[in-house]
Amino acid sequence: MNAKGDANRSVRMTKRRLCDALIALLAQKPVREITVRELTALAKVSRGTFYFHYTDIYDLLAQIEQDQLEGLDALMGAILPSMDSQAPPEALLTLFVYLNEHEALCGALMGQNGDAAFVRRICDLLEKRVIGHFVEPGQETPRQRYLTSFAVNGCVGSIESWLQNGRTQSPEEMSAMTWDAVRAIWAAASGASE
């Protein structure tokens, strides 16, 4: 490997350690109580290295959240075309497998010490993607808008509950339950008038 490749790998590893440290600390307390000093000590990187990559802890958190939103947005592109299918799409199962395998990250971001604005951004993204898939922007009926909001908030609430309560159902069970609920609500939203 060349020097540039080694440097890129080193940067990725440093950012990964900082991310992991922040997630570990978020499991214990809110972001506003986390200091750069304790974060860098846990990550075993210097404060200078931290500030080379991030302006503050909120910047690190924002980048982590943005990565998660981009991944969710990509999965939505695979889930939405499957709305007529009885079986949950593979992308929905992929989402639950990801949530299960990255429980610490997802639990911290969506848990009691997480960022409520992040959860709201998840809901906003999902609502826009769902409505935008079926009708032109601004053409949805109030019924479609409210039922979509209901479905999205219910799904996100189910995910939060699943993460906070030990993930006792398998990703397969969660994707099947979620799919049944979403399809039933969307059928009510798309099949009825205002």
mmCIF file of C-alpha atoms in Angstrom:
data_model
loop_
_atom_site.group_PDB
_atom_site.id
_atom_site.type_symbol
_atom_site.label_atom_id
_atom_site.label_comp_id
_atom_site.label_asym_id
_atom_site.label_seq_id
_atom_site.Cartn_x
_atom_site.Cartn_y
_atom_site.Cartn_z
ATOM 1 C CA MET A 1 0.000 0.000 0.000
ATOM 2 C CA ASN A 2 1.239 3.506 -0.715
ATOM 3 C CA ALA A 3 1.664 6.324 1.786
ATOM 4 C CA LYS A 4 -1.581 8.003 0.699
ATOM 5 C CA GLY A 5 -3.507 4.762 1.190
ATOM 6 C CA ASP A 6 -1.988 4.304 4.637
ATOM 7 C CA ALA A 7 -2.896 7.889 5.555
ATOM 8 C CA ASN A 8 -6.501 7.424 4.385
ATOM 9 C CA ARG A 9 -6.786 4.206 6.366
ATOM 10 C CA SER A 10 -5.315 5.941 9.425
ATOM 11 C CA VAL A 11 -7.847 8.789 9.112
ATOM 12 C CA ARG A 12 -10.723 6.302 8.795
ATOM 13 C CA MET A 13 -9.501 4.405 11.847
ATOM 14 C CA THR A 14 -9.156 7.620 13.866
ATOM 15 C CA LYS A 15 -12.641 8.755 12.902
ATOM 16 C CA ARG A 16 -13.997 5.285 13.726
ATOM 17 C CA ARG A 17 -12.430 5.429 17.211
ATOM 18 C CA LEU A 18 -13.901 8.879 17.812
ATOM 19 C CA CYS A 19 -17.306 7.719 16.611
ATOM 20 C CA ASP A 20 -17.187 4.623 18.808
ATOM 21 C CA ALA A 21 -16.147 6.706 21.807
ATOM 22 C CA LEU A 22 -18.999 9.152 21.268
ATOM 23 C CA ILE A 23 -21.504 6.308 20.975
ATOM 24 C CA ALA A 24 -20.188 4.756 24.194
ATOM 25 C CA LEU A 25 -20.505 8.084 26.002
ATOM 26 C CA LEU A 26 -24.008 8.727 24.611
ATOM 27 C CA ALA A 27 -25.072 5.457 26.199
ATOM 28 C CA GLN A 28 -24.204 7.058 29.550
ATOM 29 C CA LYS A 29 -25.194 10.714 29.223
ATOM 30 C CA PRO A 30 -26.518 13.420 26.882
ATOM 31 C CA VAL A 31 -24.208 14.979 24.304
ATOM 32 C CA ARG A 32 -24.248 18.351 26.101
ATOM 33 C CA GLU A 33 -22.474 16.697 29.056
ATOM 34 C CA ILE A 34 -19.714 15.091 26.978
ATOM 35 C CA THR A 35 -16.384 16.897 26.856
ATOM 36 C CA VAL A 36 -13.770 16.728 24.141
ATOM 37 C CA ARG A 37 -11.253 15.751 26.810
ATOM 38 C CA GLU A 38 -13.160 12.632 27.900
ATOM 39 C CA LEU A 39 -14.056 11.743 24.303
ATOM 40 C CA THR A 40 -10.458 11.886 23.117
ATOM 41 C CA ALA A 41 -9.206 10.031 26.186
ATOM 42 C CA LEU A 42 -11.651 7.200 25.526
ATOM 43 C CA ALA A 43 -10.797 7.163 21.802
ATOM 44 C CA LYS A 44 -7.075 7.344 22.584
ATOM 45 C CA VAL A 45 -6.470 10.248 20.198
ATOM 46 C CA SER A 46 -5.131 13.712 20.915
ATOM 47 C CA ARG A 47 -7.381 16.723 21.214
ATOM 48 C CA GLY A 48 -5.478 18.282 18.310
ATOM 49 C CA THR A 49 -6.345 15.293 16.134
ATOM 50 C CA PHE A 50 -9.991 15.638 17.134
ATOM 51 C CA TYR A 51 -10.018 19.339 16.207
ATOM 52 C CA PHE A 52 -8.276 18.593 12.927
ATOM 53 C CA HIS A 53 -11.342 16.577 11.876
ATOM 54 C CA TYR A 54 -14.231 18.223 13.787
ATOM 55 C CA THR A 55 -15.055 21.669 15.103
ATOM 56 C CA ASP A 56 -16.705 20.246 18.235
ATOM 57 C CA ILE A 57 -18.607 17.229 19.531
ATOM 58 C CA TYR A 58 -21.790 18.416 17.840
ATOM 59 C CA ASP A 59 -19.975 18.412 14.498
ATOM 60 C CA LEU A 60 -18.918 14.790 15.050
ATOM 61 C CA LEU A 61 -22.473 13.863 16.035
ATOM 62 C CA ALA A 62 -23.885 15.670 12.990
ATOM 63 C CA GLN A 63 -21.561 13.754 10.663
ATOM 64 C CA ILE A 64 -22.526 10.428 12.253
ATOM 65 C CA GLU A 65 -26.205 11.294 11.916
ATOM 66 C CA GLN A 66 -25.779 12.421 8.308
ATOM 67 C CA ASP A 67 -24.139 9.103 7.415
ATOM 68 C CA GLN A 68 -27.099 7.265 8.936
ATOM 69 C CA LEU A 69 -29.631 9.419 7.072
ATOM 70 C CA GLU A 70 -27.858 8.835 3.753
ATOM 71 C CA GLY A 71 -27.921 5.080 4.318
ATOM 72 C CA LEU A 72 -31.608 5.172 5.209
ATOM 73 C CA ASP A 73 -32.384 7.277 2.146
ATOM 74 C CA ALA A 74 -30.638 4.718 -0.063
ATOM 75 C CA LEU A 75 -32.634 1.874 1.494
ATOM 76 C CA MET A 76 -35.888 3.754 0.903
ATOM 77 C CA GLY A 77 -35.127 3.720 -2.812
ATOM 78 C CA ALA A 78 -35.227 -0.084 -2.650
ATOM 79 C CA ILE A 79 -38.195 -0.390 -0.263
ATOM 80 C CA LEU A 80 -40.750 1.920 -1.875
ATOM 81 C CA PRO A 81 -41.078 0.157 -5.243
ATOM 82 C CA SER A 82 -42.157 -2.959 -3.318
ATOM 83 C CA MET A 83 -45.319 -1.494 -1.750
ATOM 84 C CA ASP A 84 -47.552 -3.867 -3.714
ATOM 85 C CA SER A 85 -45.662 -6.941 -2.565
ATOM 86 C CA GLN A 86 -47.096 -9.092 0.232
ATOM 87 C CA ALA A 87 -43.639 -10.081 1.447
ATOM 88 C CA PRO A 88 -41.368 -7.502 3.067
ATOM 89 C CA PRO A 89 -38.732 -6.239 0.638
ATOM 90 C CA GLU A 90 -35.166 -7.366 1.159
ATOM 91 C CA ALA A 91 -34.164 -3.746 1.842
ATOM 92 C CA LEU A 92 -36.491 -3.577 4.862
ATOM 93 C CA LEU A 93 -34.955 -6.733 6.268
ATOM 94 C CA THR A 94 -31.533 -5.211 5.541
ATOM 95 C CA LEU A 95 -32.546 -2.194 7.624
ATOM 96 C CA PHE A 96 -33.513 -4.338 10.609
ATOM 97 C CA VAL A 97 -30.385 -6.468 10.280
ATOM 98 C CA TYR A 98 -28.329 -3.252 10.254
ATOM 99 C CA LEU A 99 -30.174 -1.915 13.311
ATOM 100 C CA ASN A 100 -29.586 -5.214 15.094
ATOM 101 C CA GLU A 101 -25.901 -5.440 14.194
ATOM 102 C CA HIS A 102 -25.280 -1.771 15.048
ATOM 103 C CA GLU A 103 -27.443 -1.708 18.152
ATOM 104 C CA ALA A 104 -25.011 0.445 20.144
ATOM 105 C CA LEU A 105 -24.873 3.124 17.450
ATOM 106 C CA CYS A 106 -28.590 3.107 16.645
ATOM 107 C CA GLY A 107 -29.613 2.807 20.283
ATOM 108 C CA ALA A 108 -27.425 5.756 21.239
ATOM 109 C CA LEU A 109 -28.675 7.961 18.409
ATOM 110 C CA MET A 110 -32.332 7.129 19.017
ATOM 111 C CA GLY A 111 -32.205 6.513 22.770
ATOM 112 C CA GLN A 112 -32.851 8.742 25.744
ATOM 113 C CA ASN A 113 -29.497 10.538 25.360
ATOM 114 C CA GLY A 114 -29.782 10.797 21.593
ATOM 115 C CA ASP A 115 -30.722 13.802 19.544
ATOM 116 C CA ALA A 116 -34.514 14.241 19.296
ATOM 117 C CA ALA A 117 -33.954 16.449 16.246
ATOM 118 C CA PHE A 118 -32.236 13.495 14.536
ATOM 119 C CA VAL A 119 -35.276 11.280 15.083
ATOM 120 C CA ARG A 120 -37.444 14.069 13.671
ATOM 121 C CA ARG A 121 -35.170 14.286 10.599
ATOM 122 C CA ILE A 122 -35.576 10.529 10.121
ATOM 123 C CA CYS A 123 -39.363 10.920 10.183
ATOM 124 C CA ASP A 124 -39.258 13.911 7.822
ATOM 125 C CA LEU A 125 -37.057 12.016 5.365
ATOM 126 C CA LEU A 126 -39.317 8.970 5.430
ATOM 127 C CA GLU A 127 -42.507 10.999 5.043
ATOM 128 C CA LYS A 128 -41.136 12.927 2.060
ATOM 129 C CA ARG A 129 -39.844 9.773 0.381
ATOM 130 C CA VAL A 130 -43.110 7.865 0.882
ATOM 131 C CA ILE A 131 -45.396 10.673 -0.269
ATOM 132 C CA GLY A 132 -43.044 11.587 -3.130
ATOM 133 C CA HIS A 133 -43.032 8.014 -4.387
ATOM 134 C CA PHE A 134 -46.791 7.906 -4.855
ATOM 135 C CA VAL A 135 -47.880 11.441 -5.687
ATOM 136 C CA GLU A 136 -46.333 14.619 -7.050
ATOM 137 C CA PRO A 137 -44.978 16.920 -4.331
ATOM 138 C CA GLY A 138 -47.774 19.054 -2.939
ATOM 139 C CA GLN A 139 -50.482 16.890 -4.540
ATOM 140 C CA GLU A 140 -51.142 14.628 -1.586
ATOM 141 C CA THR A 141 -54.476 14.801 0.184
ATOM 142 C CA PRO A 142 -54.620 15.687 3.863
ATOM 143 C CA ARG A 143 -55.665 12.074 4.522
ATOM 144 C CA GLN A 144 -52.588 10.749 2.723
ATOM 145 C CA ARG A 145 -50.334 13.194 4.564
ATOM 146 C CA TYR A 146 -51.724 12.354 8.010
ATOM 147 C CA LEU A 147 -51.840 8.612 7.500
ATOM 148 C CA THR A 148 -48.303 8.641 6.109
ATOM 149 C CA SER A 149 -47.173 10.623 9.141
ATOM 150 C CA PHE A 150 -48.959 8.131 11.379
ATOM 151 C CA ALA A 151 -47.288 5.171 9.647
ATOM 152 C CA VAL A 152 -43.818 6.715 9.701
ATOM 153 C CA ASN A 153 -44.004 7.802 13.333
ATOM 154 C CA GLY A 154 -45.357 4.377 14.264
ATOM 155 C CA CYS A 155 -42.502 2.624 12.452
ATOM 156 C CA VAL A 156 -39.867 4.829 14.018
ATOM 157 C CA GLY A 157 -41.492 4.380 17.436
ATOM 158 C CA SER A 158 -41.488 0.607 16.959
ATOM 159 C CA ILE A 159 -37.805 0.707 16.052
ATOM 160 C CA GLU A 160 -37.002 2.806 19.128
ATOM 161 C CA SER A 161 -38.968 0.417 21.344
ATOM 162 C CA TRP A 162 -37.310 -2.622 19.772
ATOM 163 C CA LEU A 163 -33.834 -1.154 20.315
ATOM 164 C CA GLN A 164 -34.566 -0.074 23.892
ATOM 165 C CA ASN A 165 -36.188 -3.355 24.920
ATOM 166 C CA GLY A 166 -33.478 -5.814 23.991
ATOM 167 C CA ARG A 167 -34.421 -6.656 20.394
ATOM 168 C CA THR A 168 -36.257 -9.815 21.440
ATOM 169 C CA GLN A 169 -37.879 -10.190 18.011
ATOM 170 C CA SER A 170 -35.680 -11.138 15.101
ATOM 171 C CA PRO A 171 -35.009 -8.718 12.235
ATOM 172 C CA GLU A 172 -37.196 -10.985 10.089
ATOM 173 C CA GLU A 173 -40.118 -10.721 12.540
ATOM 174 C CA MET A 174 -39.714 -6.950 12.828
ATOM 175 C CA SER A 175 -39.569 -6.417 9.077
ATOM 176 C CA ALA A 176 -42.700 -8.575 8.598
ATOM 177 C CA MET A 177 -44.676 -6.720 11.303
ATOM 178 C CA THR A 178 -43.521 -3.344 10.029
ATOM 179 C CA TRP A 179 -44.371 -4.236 6.438
ATOM 180 C CA ASP A 180 -47.864 -5.413 7.350
ATOM 181 C CA ALA A 181 -48.551 -2.212 9.270
ATOM 182 C CA VAL A 182 -47.135 0.110 6.615
ATOM 183 C CA ARG A 183 -49.006 -1.573 3.779
ATOM 184 C CA ALA A 184 -52.312 -1.490 5.686
ATOM 185 C CA ILE A 185 -51.972 2.192 6.508
ATOM 186 C CA TRP A 186 -50.833 3.138 3.012
ATOM 187 C CA ALA A 187 -53.740 1.185 1.497
ATOM 188 C CA ALA A 188 -56.094 3.246 3.657
ATOM 189 C CA ALA A 189 -54.298 6.443 2.670
ATOM 190 C CA SER A 190 -54.197 5.805 -1.051
ATOM 191 C CA GLY A 191 -57.595 4.162 -1.422
ATOM 192 C CA ALA A 192 -59.752 6.807 0.193
ATOM 193 C CA SER A 193 -60.589 10.377 -0.604
ATOM 194 C CA GLU A 194 -60.308 13.331 1.676
#
